Coordinates of N, CA and C in Angstrom, one line a residue:
X1 N -3.1 -35.9 -0.9 CA -4.2 -35.6 -2.1 C -5.1 -36.5 -2.4
X2 N -6.0 -36.1 -2.5 CA -7.1 -37.3 -3.3 C -6.7 -37.7 -4.7
X3 N -7.5 -38.8 -4.9 CA -7.3 -39.2 -6.5 C -7.2 -38.1 -7.6
X4 N -8.2 -37.3 -7.6 CA -8.2 -36.3 -8.6 C -7.1 -35.4 -8.4
X5 N -6.4 -35.2 -7.3 CA -5.4 -33.9 -7.1 C -6.1 -32.9 -6.5
X6 N -7.1 -33.1 -5.6 CA -7.7 -31.9 -5.3 C -7.3 -32.3 -3.7
X7 N -7.2 -31.2 -2.6 CA -7.0 -31.6 -1.3 C -8.1 -32.2 -0.9
X8 N -8.2 -32.7 0.2 CA -9.4 -33.4 1.1 C -9.6 -32.3 2.1
X9 N -10.9 -32.8 2.6 CA -11.4 -31.4 3.6 C -10.3 -31.6 4.9
X10 N -9.9 -32.8 5.0 CA -9.1 -32.8 6.4 C -7.3 -32.0 5.7
X11 N -7.1 -32.1 4.8 CA -6.2 -31.2 4.5 C -6.3 -29.9 4.5
X12 N -7.4 -29.4 4.1 CA -7.7 -28.3 4.0 C -7.9 -27.8 5.5
X13 N -8.7 -28.4 6.4 CA -8.6 -28.0 7.5 C -7.4 -27.9 8.5
X14 N -6.3 -28.7 7.9 CA -5.0 -28.6 8.5 C -4.1 -27.3 8.1
X15 N -4.6 -27.0 6.7 CA -3.8 -26.2 6.3 C -4.3 -24.6 7.1
X16 N -5.4 -24.4 7.3 CA -6.3 -23.4 7.9 C -5.9 -23.2 9.2
X17 N -5.7 -24.4 9.8 CA -5.1 -24.7 11.4 C -3.9 -23.9 11.5
X18 N -2.7 -24.3 10.4 CA -1.3 -24.0 10.4 C -1.4 -22.5 9.9
X19 N -2.5 -22.0 9.3 CA -2.3 -20.4 8.8 C -2.9 -19.9 10.1
X20 N -3.8 -20.4 11.1 CA -4.1 -19.6 12.2 C -3.1 -19.5 13.3
X21 N -2.2 -20.8 13.2 CA -0.9 -20.7 14.3 C -0.1 -19.7 13.6
X22 N 0.2 -19.7 12.3 CA 1.1 -18.6 11.9 C 0.9 -17.3 12.4
X23 N -0.4 -17.0 12.1 CA -0.9 -15.6 12.2 C -0.9 -15.2 13.6
X24 N -1.4 -16.5 14.3 CA -1.2 -15.9 16.2 C 0.0 -15.9 16.7
X25 N 1.3 -16.2 15.9 CA 2.9 -16.4 16.1 C 3.3 -15.2 15.7
X26 N 2.8 -14.6 14.5 CA 3.1 -13.2 14.2 C 2.7 -12.2 15.2
X27 N 1.3 -12.4 15.5 CA 0.8 -11.1 16.4 C 1.3 -11.1 17.5
X28 N 2.0 -12.3 18.6 CA 2.5 -12.4 19.5 C 4.1 -11.9 19.4
X29 N 4.4 -11.9 18.3 CA 6.0 -11.4 18.3 C 5.9 -9.9 18.1
X30 N 4.8 -9.0 17.4 CA 4.4 -7.8 16.9 C 4.1 -7.0 18.8
X31 N 3.4 -8.3 19.4 CA 2.8 -7.5 20.6 C 4.3 -7.2 21.3
X32 N 5.0 -8.4 21.2 CA 6.4 -8.4 22.1 C 7.1 -7.2 22.0
X33 N 7.1 -6.8 20.3 CA 8.2 -6.1 19.9 C 7.7 -4.7 20.3
X34 N 6.4 -4.4 20.1 CA 5.7 -3.0 20.6 C 6.2 -2.8 22.2
X35 N 5.7 -3.8 22.8 CA 6.1 -3.6 24.5 C 7.5 -3.3 24.3
X36 N 8.4 -3.9 23.9 CA 9.9 -3.7 24.4 C 10.1 -2.1 23.7
X37 N 9.8 -1.9 22.7 CA 10.1 -0.6 21.9 C 9.5 0.6 22.6
X38 N 8.2 0.3 23.0 CA 7.6 1.4 24.0 C 8.1 1.6 25.4
X39 N 8.7 0.6 25.9 CA 9.1 0.6 27.1 C 10.6 1.2 27.2
X40 N 11.1 1.2 26.1 CA 12.5 1.6 26.2 C 12.5 3.2 25.9
X41 N 11.5 3.9 25.2 CA 11.4 5.3 25.0 C 11.0 6.2 26.2
X42 N 11.7 6.9 26.3 CA 11.2 8.2 27.6 C 9.8 8.6 27.6
X43 N 9.1 8.5 28.7 CA 7.8 9.0 28.7 C 7.5 10.0 28.0
X44 N 8.3 11.4 27.9 CA 8.2 12.3 27.6 C 8.3 12.4 26.1
X45 N 8.3 11.6 25.2 CA 8.6 11.0 23.7 C 7.3 10.2 23.6
X46 N 6.5 9.6 24.4 CA 5.3 8.7 24.0 C 4.4 9.5 23.2
X47 N 4.0 11.0 23.5 CA 2.9 11.4 23.0 C 3.3 11.7 21.2
X48 N 4.9 12.2 21.0 CA 5.5 12.3 19.4 C 5.5 11.0 18.9
X49 N 5.6 10.1 19.5 CA 5.8 8.6 19.1 C 4.5 8.3 18.5
X50 N 3.5 8.5 19.5 CA 2.1 8.1 19.0 C 1.6 8.9 17.7
X51 N 1.7 10.1 17.8 CA 1.2 11.1 16.7 C 2.3 10.3 15.4
X52 N 3.4 10.2 15.3 CA 4.4 9.6 14.3 C 4.2 8.1 13.9
X53 N 3.3 7.7 14.6 CA 2.9 6.2 14.3 C 1.6 6.3 13.5
X54 N 0.6 7.5 13.3 CA -0.5 7.5 12.6 C -0.5 7.1 11.4
X55 N 0.6 7.1 10.8 CA 1.0 6.6 9.4 C 1.1 5.0 9.4
X56 N 1.7 4.6 10.4 CA 1.4 2.8 10.5 C 0.0 2.6 10.5
X57 N -0.5 3.2 11.4 CA -1.9 2.8 11.6 C -3.1 3.4 10.5
X58 N -2.3 4.1 9.7 CA -3.5 4.3 8.0 C -3.0 3.0 7.5
X59 N -2.0 2.6 7.3 CA -1.7 1.2 6.6 C -2.7 -0.1 7.2
X60 N -2.3 0.1 8.6 CA -3.3 -0.8 9.7 C -4.8 -1.1 9.0
X61 N -5.3 0.4 8.5 CA -6.6 0.6 8.2 C -6.8 -0.1 7.0
X62 N -6.0 0.5 5.9 CA -5.9 -0.1 4.5 C -5.9 -1.7 4.6
X63 N -5.1 -2.3 5.4 CA -5.3 -3.5 5.3 C -6.3 -4.5 5.8
X64 N -7.0 -3.8 7.0 CA -7.9 -4.3 7.8 C -9.4 -4.3 6.6
X65 N -9.4 -3.0 5.5 CA -10.5 -3.0 4.8 C -10.3 -4.0 3.6
X66 N -8.7 -4.5 3.2 CA -8.7 -5.4 2.5 C -9.1 -6.7 2.8
X67 N -8.8 -7.2 4.2 CA -9.1 -8.5 4.7 C -10.6 -8.4 4.8
X68 N -11.3 -7.5 5.3 CA -12.7 -7.5 5.4 C -13.5 -7.7 3.7
X69 N -12.8 -6.9 3.1 CA -13.2 -7.3 1.6 C -13.1 -8.3 0.8
X70 N -12.0 -9.5 1.5 CA -12.1 -11.1 1.2 C -12.4 -12.0 1.9
X71 N -13.2 -11.3 2.9 CA -13.9 -12.4 4.2 C -14.9 -13.2 3.4
X72 N -15.3 -14.3 3.5 CA -16.4 -14.9 3.0 C -17.0 -15.8 3.8
X73 N -16.4 -15.8 5.3 CA -17.6 -16.4 6.4 C -17.9 -15.2 7.0
X74 N -18.8 -15.5 7.9 CA -19.6 -14.5 8.9 C -18.4 -14.2 9.8
X75 N -17.6 -15.3 10.4 CA -16.6 -15.1 11.6 C -15.7 -14.1 10.8
X76 N -14.9 -14.2 9.6 CA -14.2 -13.5 9.4 C -14.6 -12.2 9.1
X77 N -16.0 -12.0 8.5 CA -16.5 -10.6 8.2 C -16.5 -10.0 9.6
X78 N -17.3 -10.7 10.8 CA -16.8 -10.0 12.0 C -15.5 -9.7 12.6
X79 N -14.7 -10.2 12.6 CA -13.3 -10.0 12.7 C -12.4 -8.9 11.9
X80 N -12.9 -8.9 10.5 CA -12.7 -7.8 9.6 C -13.3 -6.6 10.0
X81 N -14.5 -6.7 10.1 CA -15.1 -5.4 10.7 C -14.6 -4.7 11.9
X82 N -14.4 -5.6 12.9 CA -13.9 -5.3 14.4 C -12.5 -4.8 13.7
X83 N -11.7 -5.1 13.1 CA -10.2 -4.6 12.9 C -10.3 -3.3 12.0
X84 N -11.3 -3.3 11.4 CA -11.7 -1.6 10.4 C -12.1 -0.7 11.5
X85 N -13.0 -1.2 12.1 CA -13.4 0.0 13.6 C -12.5 0.1 14.5
X86 N -11.7 -0.7 15.0 CA -10.4 -0.3 15.8 C -9.3 0.7 15.1
X87 N -9.2 0.2 13.9 CA -8.0 1.0 12.9 C -8.5 2.3 12.8
X88 N -9.5 2.4 12.6 CA -10.0 3.8 12.2 C -10.3 4.6 13.3
X89 N -10.6 4.0 14.6 CA -10.6 4.5 15.8 C -9.1 5.3 16.3
X90 N -8.1 4.2 15.9 CA -6.5 4.5 16.3 C -6.6 5.8 15.5
X91 N -6.6 5.6 14.1 CA -6.1 6.8 13.2 C -7.0 8.2 13.7
X92 N -8.2 8.0 13.8 CA -8.7 9.4 14.3 C -8.0 9.8 15.7
X93 N -8.2 9.0 16.6 CA -7.6 9.3 17.9 C -6.1 10.0 17.8
X94 N -5.3 9.3 17.0 CA -3.8 9.8 16.7 C -3.8 11.2 15.8
X95 N -4.7 11.4 15.2 CA -4.9 12.6 14.6 C -5.1 13.9 15.5
X96 N -6.1 13.4 16.5 CA -6.5 14.4 17.4 C -5.5 14.6 18.4
X97 N -4.9 13.6 18.9 CA -3.8 14.0 20.0 C -2.5 14.8 19.1
X98 N -2.5 14.5 17.7 CA -1.2 15.5 17.2 C -1.7 16.9 16.8
X99 N -3.2 17.1 16.5 CA -3.8 18.4 16.7 C -3.4 18.9 18.2
X100 N -3.9 18.5 19.2 CA -3.8 19.2 20.4 C -2.2 19.5 20.8
X101 N -1.3 18.2 20.2 CA 0.1 18.3 20.4 C 0.5 20.0 19.7
X102 N 0.2 20.0 18.5 CA 0.6 21.2 17.7 C 0.0 22.5 18.4
X103 N -1.3 22.5 18.6 CA -1.7 23.4 19.6 C -0.8 24.3 20.6
X104 N -0.1 23.1 21.4 CA 0.5 23.4 22.5 C 2.0 24.3 22.2
X105 N 2.2 24.3 20.7 CA 3.4 25.0 20.2 C 3.1 26.2 19.8
X106 N 2.0 26.7 19.3 CA 1.4 27.8 19.0 C 2.0 28.9 19.9
X107 N 2.1 30.3 19.7 CA 2.1 31.3 20.4 C 0.6 31.5 20.6
X108 N 0.8 32.1 22.3 CA -0.7 32.6 22.6 C -1.1 34.0 22.4
X109 N -0.4 34.7 22.1 CA -0.8 36.6 21.6 C 0.1 36.9 20.4
X110 N -0.5 38.0 20.0 CA -0.4 38.4 18.6 C 1.3 38.6 18.8
X111 N 2.1 38.4 17.7 CA 3.4 38.5 17.4 C 3.7 40.1 17.1
X112 N 4.8 40.8 17.5 CA 5.3 41.8 16.7 C 6.5 41.3 15.5
X113 N 5.9 41.7 14.4 CA 6.6 41.3 13.3 C 7.6 42.7 12.8
X114 N 8.7 42.8 13.4 CA 9.8 43.9 13.2 C 10.9 43.4 12.9

């Protein structure tokens, strides 16, 4: 700490570097966990699993928008915009796949109600 109790620029840089390493570590853990979970699910269940994860992607979109709103530097804004763009694309794609999957379960002809 400096004389007035405020952190020095070097301390601020160290703190941001440490936060970056923690974020990278969390990202790597999430990636390995995702690969392990998906690799253990049978291929026939991949589409229902993907459509079920739309809920999670909606939360990711909200989180990306919050992060974009809190961004102060240009680099943070660019990364936030990319995160919002990718999350929105993922949500829309998931709903399109879900809609197609639900169409597969509909009857093709009129039913007799007797």
